[in-house]
């Protein structure tokens, strides 16, 4: 037990209030983290099981799912190998490593396939292995390839010929994968929720345009410029290069036209013959694989006997694809290598998970399911850490392959397993068949897949209608992606979204309220009630409705945001400025000499009867009522700002003013207000001057000892006929008990009761003032 003398001395040191008010304690806050060991153990078990949710769905696998998985796995498997090797060229890796990069895109082993995910046919029955997006395919992408090339260049410049390029790329995959995996395991994926939907849509739209523009030269057989430059450069150079179109366009345009014709034909057939809808659906899904196979056979028939003296064919084909797996084993990593690439790792890590989450959110939006960012981070973390054992460089969600997988009708994670098996078999036994795949055909499939990711005009118009500022974020993301790069589009969308969030927090909405009387007919009876709405006409849909201001001398103000340090000054200024403009000033400073005035007083230099008369016409402020129904948090700085507002208002009125608070949502808000001296029946003398002093004032100055005003009785009560106190039935229980603590009568359950209390106190004070005035006149 702590001695009473020590308690008394400690309370004096911290200036503990003598009359304690019952508020929530820090112990209540800590109790949330101290739970029963048994439920805590169950939570740990649930967390571990959440990492492997395959156990909850594998027993429900059926033939219908298998059909979609086979088609999707086969389609993606056909494209994933050549596309992965093309991205390896961007990363400046040697040809022998390009084969190994396919491991990242297809999750080489069954262990890597656990990163894949799925959603069942029913939207509310989600199934998954690690991730929560059934459509996203993890693999090498253009942005990550460029980043790896930049890291390799940086390391080789600082440590020439110390490590080879594949070793550096594998080390980047291991380190970034481990970081992202840790973020997912620690459940910090909520950080990516700061990316709003318009930003994601803008990034996706710009990226889809970027990908499609980059594939058009391959579709037409145009070469001679960098197709990985800024999108607008690629479009301009493509238009300039149209006269150089080659025979590849015959395969590319034919493939793209066939993909759309099959799609439109199947859509029309499903509407025309609804009973055959399932057949048309699978025919539509197979169109990607069908076009690839047909165009590959056509390329083989045309090119097999048309090789020139240099060994070139009339059209561009993949040619030799290295067979088998090389350099499988423990990834090489040491502290010096990590230090050498450390400056570039943050950018690589950010791109790794931001691009994946952006893609996952987009496909979740398109296909009607919700992703879990934590599981997505775990997915790409596992893919990269395991992939580094197979000499793979960092991989993340792929736009084109994910679109292709989604369009193919994927159903479960087994599609990823089938893709992995197809890739393994292809690497060992089918590389001769891949030899004849035309590049133009792959470009047609990718363009067809990403075209639907572009936001429609209707969707963009909805952004404008809902929030014009977010429309500009969408537009900025698209323009930066098109005119700069995909990664800059990511940074722009995130930076603009965070800036908008900070602006909204720092510029809170608030309004001064008045009354509107509503009337409703209930049979023969008419019921009327009063509601509080903003005084300005913009607060109502019907401009002809008259908003009655509150009783003169009462100000009602509603916060529409949490009251925090970024916005408290603006809210404070709005309240004080309103009072100074509409409320009577307590002192006539025109009668006070200039030398006795404060330096910042802008009152008239000489007495003016007109100005004094105008001041007398304004009401005398009695109470300020705050509607806290939208305030979920308040901090120390905001509490101090509220104290400052009260001090400034009372200095203006030259008498104490009641501050009433309605609809306090949280006991922590009540605790903060009580600490600031608010809520008591006696107001002015209980209000501290500072709760957040930067430089404490230590000359013994104390708050003003002004007279106090007692609060009116508050009649907010609740039924307690069956109440039990301290585990025992009370001997004498009243039928009704106060809902709000009587120790803080200026805290009210709702706004109407707060306004009634403020108005009743005003009527009482006015009556006493009139009595004293009449007594003085009678004595005279």
XYZ file of C-alpha atoms in Angstrom:
780
model
C 0.000 0.000 0.000
C 1.198 3.516 -0.800
C 1.370 5.771 2.276
C -1.251 8.508 2.416
C 1.400 11.208 2.870
C 3.168 10.099 -0.296
C -0.118 10.142 -2.203
C -0.861 13.658 -0.983
C 2.602 14.915 -1.943
C 2.377 13.294 -5.387
C -1.011 14.893 -6.037
C 0.396 18.310 -5.167
C 3.294 17.815 -7.586
C 1.018 16.995 -10.518
C -1.757 19.398 -9.401
C -4.286 16.586 -9.082
C -7.842 17.993 -8.798
C -9.264 17.937 -5.284
C -12.753 17.053 -6.486
C -12.201 13.995 -8.603
C -14.659 13.203 -11.403
C -15.291 9.600 -12.285
C -13.742 9.102 -15.748
C -12.266 6.180 -17.639
C -8.820 5.196 -16.386
C -5.598 4.061 -18.014
C -6.207 0.684 -16.407
C -9.311 0.300 -18.586
C -7.193 0.944 -21.654
C -4.551 -1.596 -20.612
C -7.190 -4.209 -19.803
C -7.914 -4.599 -23.499
C -4.485 -6.168 -23.944
C -4.707 -8.497 -20.944
C -7.089 -11.283 -21.779
C -7.800 -14.770 -20.558
C -4.934 -17.110 -21.557
C -7.346 -19.619 -23.098
C -8.976 -17.196 -25.560
C -5.524 -15.746 -26.207
C -4.321 -19.212 -27.119
C -7.273 -19.637 -29.424
C -6.370 -16.358 -31.103
C -2.842 -17.621 -31.734
C -4.252 -20.821 -33.185
C -6.630 -18.863 -35.419
C -3.757 -16.679 -36.586
C -1.637 -19.703 -37.503
C -4.545 -21.321 -39.320
C -5.194 -18.097 -41.194
C -1.808 -18.529 -42.837
C -2.942 -21.828 -44.365
C -6.666 -21.460 -45.146
C -6.418 -24.200 -47.773
C -7.465 -26.588 -45.005
C -10.916 -24.978 -45.006
C -11.719 -25.455 -48.701
C -9.734 -28.270 -50.279
C -12.348 -30.868 -49.300
C -14.981 -28.921 -51.292
C -13.086 -28.995 -54.580
C -15.282 -30.096 -57.487
C -15.290 -30.762 -61.211
C -16.713 -27.343 -62.029
C -13.760 -25.654 -60.418
C -11.358 -28.083 -62.068
C -12.575 -27.134 -65.543
C -11.900 -23.443 -65.001
C -8.538 -24.162 -63.362
C -7.371 -26.367 -66.232
C -8.282 -23.754 -68.837
C -6.728 -20.877 -66.868
C -3.612 -22.826 -65.919
C -3.086 -24.000 -69.489
C -3.604 -20.521 -70.956
C -1.293 -18.756 -68.498
C 1.259 -21.556 -68.766
C 1.513 -21.083 -72.519
C 2.286 -17.371 -72.168
C 4.261 -17.227 -68.936
C 7.560 -18.717 -70.123
C 8.308 -16.508 -73.148
C 6.975 -13.397 -71.416
C 9.107 -14.006 -68.341
C 12.218 -14.347 -70.447
C 11.465 -11.118 -72.293
C 11.321 -9.237 -68.981
C 14.680 -10.754 -68.034
C 16.277 -8.816 -70.858
C 15.108 -5.584 -69.193
C 16.859 -6.632 -66.001
C 20.193 -7.008 -67.897
C 20.529 -10.695 -66.972
C 22.307 -13.270 -69.174
C 20.292 -15.685 -71.325
C 20.960 -18.719 -69.136
C 19.239 -17.002 -66.208
C 16.149 -16.152 -68.188
C 14.922 -19.702 -67.944
C 15.196 -19.572 -64.168
C 13.116 -16.398 -64.034
C 10.113 -18.425 -65.086
C 10.221 -19.940 -61.600
C 9.047 -16.638 -60.131
C 6.179 -16.197 -62.534
C 4.907 -19.755 -62.264
C 6.026 -20.550 -58.707
C 8.336 -23.343 -59.803
C 7.536 -25.862 -57.092
C 4.372 -26.745 -55.250
C 5.874 -24.909 -52.262
C 5.916 -21.678 -54.222
C 2.392 -22.195 -55.481
C 1.079 -21.663 -51.947
C 1.409 -17.988 -52.778
C -1.425 -18.287 -55.280
C -4.981 -17.680 -54.134
C -8.572 -18.048 -55.207
C -12.162 -17.128 -54.589
C -14.986 -19.622 -54.839
C -17.995 -19.272 -57.090
C -19.961 -17.750 -54.217
C -18.740 -14.259 -53.372
C -19.173 -14.824 -49.651
C -17.255 -18.101 -49.590
C -13.611 -17.085 -50.023
C -10.934 -19.726 -50.482
C -7.222 -19.167 -50.573
C -3.790 -20.579 -49.864
C -1.842 -17.514 -48.810
C -3.181 -14.567 -50.798
C -6.746 -13.409 -51.286
C -6.826 -12.569 -54.995
C -7.523 -15.494 -57.250
C -6.542 -13.619 -60.399
C -3.120 -12.183 -59.598
C -0.138 -14.000 -61.058
C 3.157 -13.276 -59.319
C 6.145 -12.999 -61.619
C 8.670 -10.710 -63.288
C 7.237 -7.379 -64.432
C 8.590 -4.434 -66.368
C 8.801 -1.964 -63.476
C 10.544 -4.438 -61.186
C 12.862 -5.453 -64.003
C 13.915 -1.846 -64.508
C 14.463 -1.495 -60.759
C 16.651 -4.611 -60.660
C 18.663 -3.272 -63.576
C 19.149 -0.020 -61.663
C 20.290 -1.888 -58.535
C 22.717 -4.020 -60.558
C 24.149 -0.907 -62.160
C 24.520 0.774 -58.755
C 26.286 -2.219 -57.183
C 28.564 -2.780 -60.174
C 29.523 0.897 -60.154
C 30.486 0.872 -56.455
C 32.010 -2.644 -56.490
C 33.145 -3.418 -60.065
C 33.128 -7.122 -60.965
C 32.758 -8.146 -57.306
C 29.510 -10.048 -57.901
C 27.877 -11.127 -61.130
C 24.458 -9.848 -62.186
C 22.441 -13.017 -61.371
C 23.875 -13.087 -57.838
C 22.863 -9.476 -57.223
C 19.376 -10.046 -58.649
C 18.864 -13.131 -56.472
C 20.045 -11.241 -53.377
C 17.545 -8.454 -54.087
C 14.766 -11.044 -54.306
C 15.779 -12.591 -50.976
C 16.106 -9.328 -49.012
C 13.017 -7.584 -50.377
C 10.968 -10.777 -50.103
C 11.992 -11.227 -46.475
C 11.080 -7.610 -45.652
C 7.652 -7.851 -47.271
C 7.054 -11.241 -45.650
C 7.791 -9.722 -42.244
C 5.375 -6.863 -42.881
C 2.648 -9.351 -43.768
C 3.277 -11.623 -40.770
C 3.218 -8.635 -38.410
C -0.138 -7.660 -39.931
C 0.999 -4.208 -41.037
C -0.756 -4.463 -44.369
C -3.242 -1.816 -43.232
C -0.658 0.739 -44.341
C -1.567 0.096 -47.964
C -5.185 1.030 -47.194
C -4.073 4.639 -47.492
C -4.290 4.132 -51.264
C -7.879 5.097 -52.239
C -9.843 3.554 -55.079
C -9.459 6.464 -57.556
C -5.684 6.362 -57.102
C -5.647 2.617 -57.745
C -7.942 3.028 -60.740
C -5.798 5.811 -62.157
C -2.643 3.772 -61.723
C -4.320 0.747 -63.307
C -5.661 2.769 -66.233
C -2.306 4.406 -66.914
C -0.505 1.080 -66.569
C -2.936 -0.648 -68.937
C -2.357 2.101 -71.510
C 1.383 1.772 -70.918
C 1.339 -1.986 -71.450
C -0.902 -1.839 -74.506
C 1.157 0.934 -76.110
C 4.329 -1.041 -75.484
C 2.859 -4.113 -77.187
C 1.591 -2.359 -80.332
C 5.053 -2.181 -81.988
C 5.438 -5.921 -81.473
C 1.933 -6.428 -82.824
C 2.827 -4.541 -86.007
C 6.435 -5.684 -86.307
C 7.746 -2.140 -85.894
C 11.200 -1.742 -84.388
C 13.952 0.813 -84.138
C 12.990 2.565 -80.884
C 12.726 1.843 -77.153
C 9.320 0.380 -76.356
C 9.993 0.784 -72.620
C 10.224 4.563 -72.787
C 7.455 6.882 -71.609
C 4.094 5.908 -73.063
C 3.629 9.052 -75.115
C 7.076 8.557 -76.691
C 6.131 4.984 -77.603
C 2.833 6.118 -79.148
C 4.508 8.878 -81.169
C 7.293 6.599 -82.391
C 4.773 3.891 -83.259
C 2.796 6.312 -85.409
C 5.990 7.447 -87.097
C 6.979 3.831 -87.704
C 3.734 2.712 -89.351
C 5.369 2.815 -92.799
C 7.863 0.266 -91.481
C 5.127 -2.260 -90.631
C 6.293 -5.809 -91.390
C 4.680 -9.146 -92.021
C 4.314 -9.644 -88.236
C 1.168 -7.509 -88.436
C -0.549 -10.334 -90.325
C -0.251 -12.537 -87.246
C -0.743 -9.758 -84.706
C -3.797 -8.064 -86.192
C -5.315 -11.417 -87.119
C -4.881 -12.650 -83.558
C -6.284 -9.484 -81.966
C -9.261 -9.461 -84.347
C -9.930 -13.141 -83.722
C -9.864 -12.633 -79.942
C -12.509 -9.909 -80.098
C -14.631 -11.726 -82.699
C -14.695 -14.893 -80.579
C -15.557 -12.850 -77.503
C -18.406 -10.960 -79.195
C -19.708 -14.119 -80.854
C -19.781 -16.021 -77.572
C -21.445 -13.100 -75.799
C -24.092 -12.874 -78.518
C -24.601 -16.636 -78.477
C -25.048 -16.706 -74.704
C -27.780 -14.053 -74.979
C -29.411 -15.704 -77.988
C -29.287 -19.228 -76.575
C -29.243 -18.921 -72.774
C -29.516 -22.683 -72.263
C -26.120 -23.048 -73.953
C -24.613 -20.220 -71.939
C -22.107 -22.427 -70.120
C -20.802 -23.824 -73.413
C -20.353 -20.333 -74.854
C -18.617 -19.264 -71.661
C -15.937 -21.950 -71.907
C -15.505 -21.317 -75.625
C -14.891 -17.678 -74.817
C -12.418 -18.546 -72.088
C -10.490 -20.829 -74.446
C -10.027 -18.116 -77.045
C -6.571 -17.107 -75.755
C -5.153 -20.614 -75.902
C -6.916 -21.285 -79.221
C -5.456 -18.176 -80.904
C -1.928 -18.933 -79.619
C -2.044 -22.521 -80.892
C -3.478 -21.615 -84.295
C -1.035 -18.754 -84.881
C 1.904 -20.914 -83.744
C 0.961 -23.605 -86.239
C 0.559 -20.962 -88.945
C 3.977 -19.516 -88.117
C 5.557 -22.973 -88.315
C 3.939 -23.715 -91.673
C 5.016 -20.368 -93.137
C 8.496 -19.949 -91.656
C 9.972 -23.432 -91.575
C 11.340 -23.167 -95.136
C 11.802 -19.394 -95.352
C 15.056 -18.741 -93.523
C 17.549 -16.302 -95.064
C 21.317 -16.632 -95.176
C 21.679 -15.158 -91.687
C 19.210 -17.605 -90.208
C 16.409 -15.052 -89.800
C 12.735 -15.772 -90.477
C 10.185 -13.491 -92.213
C 8.459 -12.828 -88.886
C 9.728 -12.560 -85.340
C 9.408 -15.756 -83.373
C 10.755 -16.806 -79.996
C 13.329 -19.198 -81.399
C 15.461 -21.224 -79.002
C 14.222 -21.435 -75.398
C 16.830 -22.889 -72.992
C 15.702 -26.193 -71.493
C 15.977 -27.296 -67.870
C 16.866 -25.554 -64.600
C 20.244 -24.143 -63.713
C 21.943 -22.915 -60.528
C 19.352 -24.266 -58.088
C 20.601 -24.004 -54.498
C 21.157 -21.724 -51.529
C 21.154 -18.047 -52.546
C 24.394 -16.203 -52.012
C 24.169 -13.293 -49.583
C 26.650 -11.460 -47.392
C 26.656 -8.259 -45.374
C 28.845 -6.357 -47.829
C 26.487 -7.101 -50.707
C 23.482 -5.983 -48.662
C 25.295 -2.777 -47.712
C 26.167 -2.110 -51.335
C 22.573 -2.343 -52.518
C 20.960 -0.884 -49.354
C 20.329 2.615 -50.825
C 18.207 1.090 -53.604
C 16.321 -1.452 -51.500
C 13.576 0.886 -50.184
C 12.453 1.741 -53.714
C 12.480 -1.920 -54.730
C 10.499 -2.942 -51.647
C 7.888 -0.220 -52.138
C 7.374 -1.130 -55.785
C 7.259 -4.813 -54.848
C 4.207 -4.594 -52.616
C 2.503 -1.437 -53.924
C 2.224 -2.755 -57.450
C 0.954 -6.103 -56.220
C -1.650 -4.575 -53.899
C -2.776 -2.168 -56.621
C -3.304 -5.047 -59.023
C -5.043 -7.163 -56.373
C -7.420 -4.355 -55.472
C -8.231 -3.728 -59.098
C -9.046 -7.361 -59.852
C -10.981 -7.634 -56.617
C -13.040 -4.645 -57.731
C -13.580 -6.065 -61.211
C -14.488 -9.569 -60.074
C -16.379 -8.843 -56.865
C -14.222 -9.997 -53.957
C -12.197 -8.390 -51.193
C -8.473 -8.856 -50.683
C -6.519 -9.041 -47.447
C -3.367 -6.928 -47.838
C -1.540 -8.909 -45.140
C -2.039 -12.182 -46.978
C -1.017 -10.589 -50.269
C 2.228 -9.409 -48.708
C 2.863 -12.869 -47.301
C 2.255 -14.298 -50.770
C 4.828 -12.180 -52.568
C 7.213 -12.513 -49.612
C 7.161 -16.308 -49.812
C 7.392 -16.243 -53.615
C 10.521 -14.095 -53.561
C 12.313 -15.805 -50.666
C 11.770 -19.267 -52.161
C 12.339 -17.988 -55.686
C 15.778 -16.720 -54.695
C 16.792 -20.342 -54.141
C 16.252 -20.866 -57.872
C 18.229 -17.780 -58.956
C 15.044 -15.799 -59.604
C 14.990 -12.013 -59.331
C 12.216 -10.071 -57.497
C 8.703 -10.821 -58.658
C 5.386 -9.150 -57.955
C 1.896 -9.061 -59.416
C 1.856 -8.983 -63.213
C -0.743 -6.834 -64.974
C -0.841 -8.679 -68.273
C -0.678 -12.246 -66.959
C -3.155 -11.493 -64.179
C -5.558 -10.067 -66.746
C -5.029 -13.123 -68.902
C -5.626 -15.433 -65.955
C -8.760 -13.570 -64.951
C -10.127 -13.629 -68.476
C -9.469 -17.360 -68.664
C -11.914 -18.047 -65.834
C -9.633 -19.104 -62.981
C -11.480 -20.656 -60.029
C -9.004 -21.860 -57.355
C -5.285 -21.969 -56.469
C -4.964 -25.249 -58.344
C -4.780 -23.194 -61.517
C -1.436 -21.900 -60.268
C -0.280 -25.433 -59.520
C -1.249 -26.510 -63.026
C 0.610 -23.523 -64.456
C 3.702 -24.491 -62.464
C 3.511 -28.078 -63.704
C 3.048 -26.919 -67.295
C 6.066 -24.632 -66.978
C 8.229 -27.408 -65.562
C 7.181 -29.819 -68.298
C 7.623 -27.108 -70.911
C 11.120 -26.269 -69.702
C 12.198 -29.882 -70.083
C 10.154 -31.197 -73.004
C 8.251 -28.558 -74.965
C 10.846 -25.900 -75.691
C 10.957 -26.996 -79.332
C 7.246 -26.131 -79.698
C 7.767 -22.696 -78.128
C 10.359 -22.049 -80.784
C 7.631 -21.151 -83.320
C 5.421 -18.875 -81.158
C 5.167 -15.516 -82.992
C 5.855 -12.467 -80.850
C 2.977 -10.633 -82.509
C 0.535 -13.272 -81.241
C 1.700 -12.739 -77.650
C 1.290 -8.993 -78.079
C -2.267 -9.504 -79.300
C -3.148 -11.622 -76.263
C -1.656 -9.092 -73.832
C -3.381 -6.095 -75.466
C -6.680 -7.947 -75.418
C -6.199 -8.834 -71.746
C -5.301 -5.380 -70.422
C -7.823 -3.392 -72.485
C -10.599 -3.993 -69.980
C -8.475 -2.574 -67.153
C -8.874 0.935 -68.549
C -11.522 2.841 -66.563
C -14.660 3.484 -68.582
C -15.960 7.034 -69.123
C -18.948 6.200 -66.919
C -16.672 5.195 -64.054
C -14.523 8.300 -64.425
C -17.627 10.504 -64.428
C -18.695 8.911 -61.145
C -15.376 9.910 -59.604
C -16.142 13.475 -60.623
C -19.660 13.359 -59.187
C -18.615 11.776 -55.887
C -15.438 13.759 -55.256
C -13.949 16.168 -57.824
C -10.642 16.266 -55.936
C -10.289 12.502 -56.214
C -11.041 12.759 -59.906
C -7.960 14.955 -60.248
C -5.942 12.342 -58.340
C -7.117 9.759 -60.869
C -6.254 12.067 -63.733
C -2.833 12.883 -62.292
C -2.024 9.184 -61.878
C -2.993 8.473 -65.494
C -1.113 11.447 -66.940
C 2.063 10.829 -64.945
C 2.025 7.149 -65.880
C 1.533 7.984 -69.553
C 3.982 10.865 -69.744
C 6.606 9.606 -67.314
C 6.651 6.026 -66.009
C 4.586 3.490 -64.126
C 6.558 3.881 -60.913
C 6.171 7.659 -60.977
C 2.459 7.095 -61.446
C 2.475 5.047 -58.239
C 4.311 7.746 -56.332
C 2.070 10.479 -57.710
C -1.158 8.709 -56.811
C 0.026 7.886 -53.290
C 1.486 11.339 -52.647
C -1.629 13.080 -53.956
C -3.902 10.844 -51.879
C -1.943 11.473 -48.692
C -1.863 15.195 -49.423
C -5.647 15.221 -49.866
C -6.073 13.288 -46.634
C -3.897 15.759 -44.727
C -5.722 18.718 -46.266
C -9.065 17.288 -45.212
C -7.828 16.679 -41.692
C -6.235 20.116 -41.410
C -9.298 21.925 -42.829
C -12.228 20.474 -40.892
C -15.822 21.065 -41.754
C -17.975 22.669 -39.116
C -21.231 24.585 -39.028
C -23.296 26.811 -36.770
C -26.729 25.322 -36.243
C -30.305 26.530 -36.068
C -33.656 24.839 -35.612
C -36.164 23.437 -38.078
C -39.530 22.136 -36.893
C -40.679 18.945 -38.598
C -44.282 17.802 -38.722
C -45.445 14.277 -39.474
C -49.015 12.973 -39.680
C -49.702 9.743 -37.834
C -53.290 9.023 -38.636
C -55.371 11.749 -37.044
C -52.504 12.891 -34.862
C -49.776 15.282 -35.883
C -46.338 14.863 -34.398
C -43.827 17.691 -34.361
C -40.168 17.645 -33.462
C -37.196 19.934 -33.762
C -33.984 19.117 -35.594
C -30.781 21.127 -35.797
C -29.356 21.952 -39.220
C -26.742 24.426 -40.487
C -27.961 28.000 -40.499
C -26.685 28.627 -44.021
C -28.981 27.592 -46.833
C -26.503 25.076 -48.212
C -27.340 22.807 -45.289
C -30.792 22.019 -46.694
C -31.994 20.582 -49.979
C -35.055 22.834 -49.954
C -33.954 26.500 -49.941
C -37.501 27.650 -49.015
C -37.374 26.060 -45.569
C -36.698 28.648 -42.881
C -33.973 27.808 -40.369
C -34.684 29.489 -37.029
C -31.545 30.660 -35.224
C -31.126 29.489 -31.625
C -32.179 31.637 -28.690
C -30.190 34.894 -28.671
C -27.213 34.392 -26.417
C -26.783 30.711 -27.328
C -24.375 29.530 -30.038
C -24.587 25.957 -31.371
C -21.578 24.595 -33.248
C -21.169 21.161 -34.816
C -17.787 19.575 -35.493
C -17.846 17.368 -38.575
C -14.375 15.892 -38.071
C -12.367 14.579 -35.157
C -10.901 17.441 -33.118
C -7.133 16.958 -33.420
C -3.922 18.964 -33.501
C -3.882 19.565 -37.302
C -7.341 21.155 -37.379
C -8.014 22.574 -33.916
C -6.653 26.027 -34.722
C -8.989 26.455 -37.697
C -12.009 25.297 -35.705
C -10.966 27.589 -32.856
C -10.679 30.592 -35.183
C -14.056 29.889 -36.789
C -15.769 29.848 -33.391
C -14.040 32.946 -31.984
C -14.529 34.952 -35.183
C -18.229 34.108 -35.214
C -18.613 35.227 -31.603
C -16.796 38.519 -32.211
C -18.942 39.239 -35.266
C -22.343 38.345 -33.831
C -22.087 38.706 -30.034
C -22.062 41.858 -27.909
C -18.708 42.985 -26.607
C -18.660 43.194 -22.839
C -16.588 46.362 -22.505
C -16.874 49.627 -24.357
C -13.193 50.158 -25.091
C -13.843 53.539 -26.640
C -14.130 54.882 -23.095
C -10.763 53.430 -22.081
C -7.601 55.414 -22.690
C -5.228 54.163 -25.363
C -2.415 53.514 -22.895
C -4.604 51.123 -20.930
C -5.593 49.048 -23.941
C -3.887 45.853 -25.115
C -1.495 46.322 -28.003
C -3.567 44.088 -30.272
C -6.909 45.829 -29.658
C -8.339 47.344 -32.819
C -11.244 49.148 -31.170
C -12.187 52.728 -32.038
C -9.865 55.465 -30.779
C -12.729 57.661 -29.585
C -16.193 57.035 -28.289
C -18.827 56.625 -30.978
C -22.490 56.505 -30.130
C -23.358 54.714 -33.359
C -20.846 51.935 -32.819
C -21.911 51.517 -29.208
C -25.547 51.356 -30.289
C -24.759 48.684 -32.859
C -22.894 46.721 -30.208
C -25.871 47.009 -27.820
C -28.171 45.523 -30.450
C -26.187 42.291 -30.484
C -27.198 39.564 -28.005
C -25.288 38.933 -24.804
C -23.605 35.541 -24.993
C -24.602 33.063 -22.313
C -23.664 29.601 -23.589
C -21.872 27.776 -26.370
C -23.186 24.301 -27.240
C -20.930 21.841 -29.073
C -22.318 18.905 -31.020
C -19.666 16.163 -30.666
C -21.672 13.485 -32.497
C -19.055 13.351 -35.292
C -15.990 13.635 -33.054
C -14.347 10.277 -32.413
C -10.988 11.561 -31.097
C -9.619 14.583 -29.277
C -6.015 15.155 -28.265
C -4.033 17.401 -25.934
C -3.448 20.155 -28.470
C -7.150 20.309 -29.339
C -8.092 20.420 -25.660
C -5.710 23.329 -25.162
C -7.221 25.057 -28.218
C -10.673 24.648 -26.694
C -9.435 26.237 -23.452
C -7.907 29.091 -25.461
C -11.188 29.603 -27.330
C -13.063 29.789 -24.062
C -10.575 32.277 -22.619
C -10.766 34.485 -25.684
C -14.557 34.371 -25.820
C -14.889 35.255 -22.124
C -12.404 38.086 -22.591
C -14.616 39.411 -25.370
C -17.885 39.042 -23.424
C -16.296 40.121 -20.129
C -18.248 37.500 -18.176
C -18.232 33.701 -17.773
C -19.779 31.638 -20.559
C -21.185 28.133 -20.241
C -19.727 25.480 -22.536
C -22.111 22.549 -23.100
C -21.165 19.324 -24.918
C -23.635 16.948 -26.566
C -23.311 13.384 -27.874
C -19.803 12.605 -26.640
C -19.020 9.286 -28.308
C -15.992 8.087 -26.381
C -15.210 8.003 -22.643
C -11.715 9.141 -23.595
C -13.147 12.349 -25.047
C -15.019 12.893 -21.785
C -11.832 12.271 -19.832
C -9.905 14.800 -21.964
C -12.593 17.459 -21.575
C -12.756 16.935 -17.817
C -8.972 17.306 -17.661
C -9.405 20.613 -19.506
C -11.901 21.825 -16.910
C -15.062 21.348 -18.961
C -18.354 19.760 -18.010
C -18.541 20.950 -14.402
C -21.489 22.774 -12.935
C -19.120 25.607 -12.029
C -17.341 26.655 -15.157
C -14.896 29.525 -15.089
C -12.960 28.847 -11.908
C -12.435 25.170 -12.762
C -10.924 25.797 -16.190
C -7.111 25.515 -16.265
C -5.178 28.027 -18.311
C -2.952 25.374 -19.893
C -2.910 21.620 -20.310
C -0.145 21.613 -22.943
C 2.299 24.331 -21.984
C 5.502 24.367 -24.019
C 7.292 26.618 -21.521
C 5.668 26.355 -18.053
C 4.884 29.646 -16.335
C 6.304 29.402 -12.798
C 5.775 32.772 -11.142
C 2.902 31.636 -8.999
C 0.166 32.992 -11.222
C -3.182 31.265 -10.739
C -6.376 31.243 -12.771
C -8.801 34.086 -12.398
C -11.040 33.742 -9.389
C -14.168 34.821 -11.131
C -17.672 34.071 -10.081
C -19.187 30.836 -11.295
C -22.496 29.939 -12.763
C -24.400 26.883 -11.649
C -25.727 24.632 -14.353
C -29.359 23.934 -14.817
C -30.698 20.555 -13.806
C -30.487 18.029 -16.595
C -33.416 15.651 -16.847
C -31.720 12.934 -18.928
C -32.634 9.678 -17.188
C -32.874 6.016 -18.029
C -34.986 3.116 -16.745
C -33.275 1.131 -13.946
C -36.137 -0.940 -12.593
C -34.018 -4.090 -12.803
C -30.686 -2.515 -11.916
C -28.114 -4.418 -9.857
C -25.276 -2.569 -8.121
C -22.065 -4.276 -7.076
C -23.588 -7.693 -7.549
C -26.402 -7.083 -5.027
C -29.934 -5.811 -5.461
C -30.211 -2.282 -4.057
C -32.526 -1.923 -1.114
C -34.320 1.041 -2.597
C -34.154 1.537 -6.344
C -35.711 4.460 -8.104
C -37.460 3.738 -11.379
C -35.221 6.237 -13.200
C -31.565 7.164 -12.896
C -29.485 9.872 -14.646
C -27.785 8.636 -17.796
C -25.070 11.279 -17.569
C -22.946 11.857 -14.487
C -24.308 14.585 -12.222
C -20.738 15.639 -11.499
C -20.515 16.976 -15.081
C -23.920 18.528 -15.794
C -22.620 20.296 -18.908
C -22.177 16.948 -20.677
C -25.432 15.912 -22.360
C -26.770 12.807 -24.015
C -27.971 14.547 -27.180
C -28.076 17.970 -28.766
C -31.715 18.918 -27.927
C -31.128 18.341 -24.212
C -27.918 20.385 -24.336
C -29.695 23.284 -26.029
C -32.566 23.129 -23.522
C -30.095 23.226 -20.649
C -28.258 26.203 -22.164
C -31.496 28.100 -22.834
C -32.922 27.398 -19.369
C -29.739 28.684 -17.755
C -29.927 31.784 -19.932
C -33.545 32.430 -18.915
C -32.640 32.102 -15.235
C -29.648 34.448 -15.473
C -31.686 36.972 -17.475
C -34.453 36.868 -14.879
C -32.001 37.471 -12.011
C -30.399 40.323 -13.959
C -33.824 41.955 -14.483
C -34.647 41.600 -10.777
C -31.383 43.259 -9.739
C -31.917 46.032 -12.276
C -35.433 46.749 -10.980
C -34.168 46.737 -7.386
C -31.510 49.314 -8.289
C -34.085 51.494 -10.042
C -36.428 51.222 -7.020
C -33.702 52.259 -4.602
C -32.910 55.222 -6.804
